[in-house]
Amino acid sequence: MKNDTTTNPNKSIVEDAIPDPRIKIAGFLPDPQSRLDSTVMKYKPICDSSIPFRDLTNPTTKRESIARLIDKLDVTKNIRYKRTVEDTYCNVYSYDYCYFSNVYIPTVWWTDEAIQKILDGQEVEAIYNETVKTIYSSAIHDWFLKWGSSFGWKRIFSVEEMQNKVNTNGGVAIICAKRKQKGLSGHIVPVVPETDTNKAYRENGVVLYPLQSQAGKLNYNYFSEVKKDWWNDPLYSSFVFYYHD
């Protein structure tokens, strides 16, 4: 999560983002040191063949494999996601969830200088703390607005639509909120398909709080009502909902 709130928080950094074919993924190959039972190399993909990727065969296999993925990542128990005195790891968990769901959000992102070189047609290698730096949840909020469409993300505007899409299609949905105060944590959370035992919270048949999975001050494999509409907390200046098939 961490200290990444940008200036002018109430103004969208782009008016109408469109896909830019020049931009590319910032990241690394899986690293054997990046593991569920370790706190190191959190900015690299986990190297663990026992973690299931989302099965893209059809909506049923997508939903079922997402449930297996949540069980395997087990955010409530694995050391990788355990909060420390200094920090929480909503961004790491959301990145892992998306990585194994075969969609992209950044855990590191290009520096401004690297972006300019890429847009100018130059080849740029991802080098940690040189051409790429760790990106936290408030900055990911802005990343979705500026670059999300370049990686297949579509913005939507209701939790009902988000929950229906992940339930029906087995897709990936994200809520990302940006903190008002610079230097304090934003938050990012996947919205996940409902299961026989884990449900969104509805009133009169309408989703008020979608089914989610998170790392944070408290870690939950599944939750809905317990945190209400956390994204509307006055601590946050803005929030976005995004979806990817």
Short mmCIF file of C-alpha atoms in Angstrom, two decimals:
data_model
loop_
_atom_site.label_atom_id
_atom_site.label_comp_id
_atom_site.label_asym_id
_atom_site.label_seq_id
_atom_site.Cartn_x
_atom_site.Cartn_y
_atom_site.Cartn_z
CA MET A 1 0.00 0.00 0.00
CA LYS A 2 2.39 2.71 1.23
CA ASN A 3 3.38 6.28 0.39
CA ASP A 4 2.48 6.99 -3.18
CA THR A 5 -0.34 9.51 -3.33
CA THR A 6 0.22 11.93 -6.17
CA THR A 7 -0.58 15.63 -6.23
CA ASN A 8 -3.96 17.10 -7.20
CA PRO A 9 -5.77 13.95 -6.00
CA ASN A 10 -9.30 14.98 -7.03
CA LYS A 11 -8.47 15.39 -10.72
CA SER A 12 -8.22 12.41 -13.04
CA ILE A 13 -4.74 12.30 -14.58
CA VAL A 14 -6.27 11.55 -17.98
CA GLU A 15 -9.48 12.62 -19.66
CA ASP A 16 -10.11 9.55 -21.80
CA ALA A 17 -7.42 6.87 -21.81
CA ILE A 18 -7.07 4.80 -24.96
CA PRO A 19 -4.82 1.77 -25.51
CA ASP A 20 -1.25 2.66 -26.44
CA PRO A 21 0.46 -0.21 -28.31
CA ARG A 22 3.89 1.24 -27.57
CA ILE A 23 3.69 0.62 -23.83
CA LYS A 24 4.77 -2.76 -22.47
CA ILE A 25 4.69 -4.76 -19.28
CA ALA A 26 7.19 -3.72 -16.62
CA GLY A 27 8.30 -6.77 -14.72
CA PHE A 28 10.49 -9.77 -14.22
CA LEU A 29 10.48 -13.51 -14.70
CA PRO A 30 9.44 -15.70 -11.74
CA ASP A 31 12.20 -15.93 -9.16
CA PRO A 32 12.87 -19.00 -6.95
CA GLN A 33 13.31 -16.62 -4.00
CA SER A 34 9.81 -15.21 -4.51
CA ARG A 35 7.68 -17.59 -2.46
CA LEU A 36 4.57 -17.76 -0.31
CA ASP A 37 6.67 -18.65 2.73
CA SER A 38 9.11 -15.76 2.32
CA THR A 39 9.12 -11.97 2.63
CA VAL A 40 11.80 -11.38 -0.02
CA MET A 41 11.49 -10.63 -3.74
CA LYS A 42 7.85 -9.55 -3.43
CA TYR A 43 8.23 -7.46 -6.57
CA LYS A 44 8.81 -10.57 -8.68
CA PRO A 45 6.32 -13.30 -9.66
CA ILE A 46 6.19 -16.34 -7.40
CA CYS A 47 8.07 -19.36 -8.70
CA ASP A 48 5.86 -22.24 -7.54
CA SER A 49 4.44 -24.82 -9.94
CA SER A 50 1.81 -25.88 -7.38
CA ILE A 51 -0.04 -22.55 -7.67
CA PRO A 52 -2.83 -22.93 -10.23
CA PHE A 53 -3.25 -20.44 -13.03
CA ARG A 54 -6.79 -19.47 -14.01
CA ASP A 55 -8.10 -22.02 -16.48
CA LEU A 56 -9.37 -19.95 -19.42
CA THR A 57 -11.27 -22.78 -21.12
CA ASN A 58 -14.74 -21.46 -20.27
CA PRO A 59 -16.53 -19.43 -17.55
CA THR A 60 -16.97 -22.46 -15.31
CA THR A 61 -13.31 -23.43 -15.38
CA LYS A 62 -12.36 -19.80 -14.80
CA ARG A 63 -14.52 -19.54 -11.68
CA GLU A 64 -13.45 -22.91 -10.30
CA SER A 65 -9.75 -22.23 -10.87
CA ILE A 66 -10.04 -18.80 -9.22
CA ALA A 67 -11.45 -20.50 -6.11
CA ARG A 68 -8.51 -22.92 -6.13
CA LEU A 69 -6.10 -20.01 -6.56
CA ILE A 70 -7.53 -18.15 -3.56
CA ASP A 71 -7.26 -21.32 -1.48
CA LYS A 72 -3.65 -21.83 -2.54
CA LEU A 73 -2.48 -18.25 -2.04
CA ASP A 74 -4.25 -18.37 1.35
CA VAL A 75 -3.68 -14.74 2.24
CA THR A 76 -4.68 -15.39 5.86
CA LYS A 77 -1.73 -17.72 6.52
CA ASN A 78 1.14 -17.20 4.10
CA ILE A 79 4.10 -15.12 5.24
CA ARG A 80 4.34 -13.22 1.95
CA TYR A 81 1.19 -11.24 2.81
CA LYS A 82 1.62 -10.84 6.57
CA ARG A 83 1.51 -7.21 7.67
CA THR A 84 4.52 -5.67 9.40
CA VAL A 85 4.81 -2.70 11.74
CA GLU A 86 5.68 -0.53 8.74
CA ASP A 87 3.54 -1.89 5.95
CA THR A 88 0.72 -3.99 4.56
CA TYR A 89 0.68 -5.87 1.27
CA CYS A 90 -2.60 -5.36 -0.56
CA ASN A 91 -0.64 -4.49 -3.71
CA VAL A 92 1.44 -7.69 -3.53
CA TYR A 93 -1.59 -9.92 -3.07
CA SER A 94 -3.55 -8.18 -5.82
CA TYR A 95 -0.57 -8.52 -8.14
CA ASP A 96 -0.24 -12.25 -7.39
CA TYR A 97 -3.97 -12.78 -7.84
CA CYS A 98 -3.87 -11.06 -11.22
CA TYR A 99 -0.64 -12.75 -12.32
CA PHE A 100 -2.04 -16.24 -11.75
CA SER A 101 -5.33 -15.12 -13.32
CA ASN A 102 -3.40 -14.32 -16.52
CA VAL A 103 -4.03 -10.57 -16.43
CA TYR A 104 -1.60 -7.76 -15.73
CA ILE A 105 -1.35 -5.10 -13.09
CA PRO A 106 2.05 -3.76 -12.09
CA THR A 107 4.01 -4.53 -8.98
CA VAL A 108 6.77 -2.37 -10.41
CA TRP A 109 6.31 0.28 -13.08
CA TRP A 110 8.51 2.25 -15.41
CA THR A 111 10.07 5.49 -14.25
CA ASP A 112 9.04 8.63 -16.12
CA GLU A 113 12.37 8.62 -17.94
CA ALA A 114 11.91 4.98 -19.01
CA ILE A 115 8.35 5.66 -20.20
CA GLN A 116 9.55 8.49 -22.39
CA LYS A 117 12.24 6.29 -23.95
CA ILE A 118 9.67 3.54 -24.63
CA LEU A 119 7.27 6.01 -26.21
CA ASP A 120 10.17 7.27 -28.34
CA GLY A 121 10.65 3.75 -29.66
CA GLN A 122 13.71 2.78 -27.63
CA GLU A 123 14.21 -0.66 -26.06
CA VAL A 124 14.27 -0.41 -22.26
CA GLU A 125 15.20 -3.24 -19.89
CA ALA A 126 13.47 -3.57 -16.53
CA ILE A 127 16.14 -2.88 -13.88
CA TYR A 128 14.86 -2.59 -10.33
CA ASN A 129 15.24 0.89 -8.82
CA GLU A 130 16.71 2.16 -12.10
CA THR A 131 14.18 1.85 -14.92
CA VAL A 132 11.37 0.41 -12.76
CA LYS A 133 10.30 1.06 -9.18
CA THR A 134 7.77 -0.55 -6.86
CA ILE A 135 4.28 0.86 -7.36
CA TYR A 136 1.79 1.04 -4.50
CA SER A 137 -1.97 1.22 -4.38
CA SER A 138 -2.60 4.96 -4.75
CA ALA A 139 -0.29 5.06 -7.76
CA ILE A 140 -1.96 1.92 -9.15
CA HIS A 141 -5.25 3.88 -9.02
CA ASP A 142 -3.66 6.41 -11.39
CA TRP A 143 -2.04 3.63 -13.44
CA PHE A 144 -5.47 2.13 -14.14
CA LEU A 145 -6.73 5.47 -15.43
CA LYS A 146 -3.73 6.13 -17.64
CA TRP A 147 -2.49 2.70 -18.72
CA GLY A 148 -5.12 0.14 -17.75
CA SER A 149 -6.79 0.16 -21.16
CA SER A 150 -3.42 -0.67 -22.77
CA PHE A 151 -3.52 -3.99 -20.91
CA GLY A 152 -7.15 -4.91 -21.50
CA TRP A 153 -8.77 -3.34 -18.42
CA LYS A 154 -12.19 -1.73 -18.74
CA ARG A 155 -13.55 0.75 -16.25
CA ILE A 156 -16.99 0.09 -14.80
CA PHE A 157 -19.03 2.05 -12.33
CA SER A 158 -21.05 -0.23 -10.05
CA VAL A 159 -20.34 -3.06 -7.65
CA GLU A 160 -23.44 -4.85 -8.96
CA GLU A 161 -21.95 -4.92 -12.46
CA MET A 162 -18.55 -6.02 -11.14
CA GLN A 163 -20.00 -8.91 -9.16
CA ASN A 164 -22.23 -10.01 -12.02
CA LYS A 165 -19.33 -10.00 -14.47
CA VAL A 166 -16.99 -12.08 -12.30
CA ASN A 167 -19.83 -14.47 -11.43
CA THR A 168 -20.96 -14.90 -15.04
CA ASN A 169 -17.69 -14.77 -16.93
CA GLY A 170 -15.08 -15.82 -14.39
CA GLY A 171 -13.25 -12.57 -15.02
CA VAL A 172 -11.02 -10.43 -12.82
CA ALA A 173 -12.24 -7.26 -11.11
CA ILE A 174 -10.39 -4.74 -8.97
CA ILE A 175 -11.37 -1.96 -6.58
CA CYS A 176 -8.55 0.53 -6.08
CA ALA A 177 -8.74 3.58 -3.80
CA LYS A 178 -6.35 6.51 -3.57
CA ARG A 179 -5.50 8.05 -0.21
CA LYS A 180 -6.11 11.78 0.32
CA GLN A 181 -3.04 12.35 2.45
CA LYS A 182 0.30 11.94 0.75
CA GLY A 183 2.46 9.31 2.42
CA LEU A 184 -0.41 7.20 3.76
CA SER A 185 -1.81 3.97 2.39
CA GLY A 186 -4.38 3.56 -0.33
CA HIS A 187 -5.96 0.17 -0.89
CA ILE A 188 -6.46 -2.36 -3.70
CA VAL A 189 -8.69 -5.43 -3.57
CA PRO A 190 -9.84 -8.11 -6.05
CA VAL A 191 -13.58 -8.73 -6.41
CA VAL A 192 -14.00 -12.48 -6.79
CA PRO A 193 -16.65 -14.96 -7.98
CA GLU A 194 -19.19 -16.08 -5.43
CA THR A 195 -19.05 -19.68 -4.24
CA ASP A 196 -21.54 -21.99 -2.54
CA THR A 197 -20.35 -20.74 0.85
CA ASN A 198 -19.02 -17.21 0.16
CA LYS A 199 -21.41 -14.54 -1.07
CA ALA A 200 -21.63 -10.84 -1.78
CA TYR A 201 -23.87 -8.84 0.55
CA ARG A 202 -27.18 -7.87 -1.03
CA GLU A 203 -30.22 -5.92 0.01
CA ASN A 204 -33.43 -6.41 -1.96
CA GLY A 205 -31.43 -8.53 -4.38
CA VAL A 206 -28.94 -5.75 -5.18
CA VAL A 207 -25.20 -6.05 -4.40
CA LEU A 208 -24.10 -3.47 -1.84
CA TYR A 209 -20.77 -5.03 -0.90
CA PRO A 210 -19.20 -7.42 -3.41
CA LEU A 211 -17.33 -10.56 -2.49
CA GLN A 212 -13.66 -9.65 -2.12
CA SER A 213 -10.28 -11.12 -1.14
CA GLN A 214 -7.53 -9.02 0.38
CA ALA A 215 -4.29 -8.46 2.19
CA GLY A 216 -4.23 -5.43 4.46
CA LYS A 217 -4.39 -4.59 8.14
CA LEU A 218 -6.51 -7.73 8.29
CA ASN A 219 -6.26 -10.45 5.67
CA TYR A 220 -9.32 -12.24 4.31
CA ASN A 221 -9.58 -15.03 1.77
CA TYR A 222 -13.20 -13.90 1.35
CA PHE A 223 -15.22 -11.02 2.79
CA SER A 224 -18.12 -8.77 1.91
CA GLU A 225 -20.20 -7.18 4.67
CA VAL A 226 -17.42 -6.96 7.26
CA LYS A 227 -15.80 -3.91 5.63
CA LYS A 228 -18.97 -2.40 4.14
CA ASP A 229 -18.24 0.05 1.29
CA TRP A 230 -14.67 0.72 2.44
CA TRP A 231 -13.82 2.54 -0.82
CA ASN A 232 -16.18 5.37 0.21
CA ASP A 233 -14.22 6.03 3.40
CA PRO A 234 -13.37 9.76 3.64
CA LEU A 235 -9.71 8.77 3.98
CA TYR A 236 -9.73 8.20 0.21
CA SER A 237 -9.89 10.94 -2.38
CA SER A 238 -10.98 8.70 -5.25
CA PHE A 239 -11.65 5.11 -6.20
CA VAL A 240 -11.94 3.14 -9.43
CA PHE A 241 -13.55 -0.16 -10.46
CA TYR A 242 -11.88 -2.10 -13.29
CA TYR A 243 -12.66 -5.40 -14.99
CA HIS A 244 -10.74 -7.80 -17.25
CA ASP A 245 -12.13 -10.97 -18.88
#
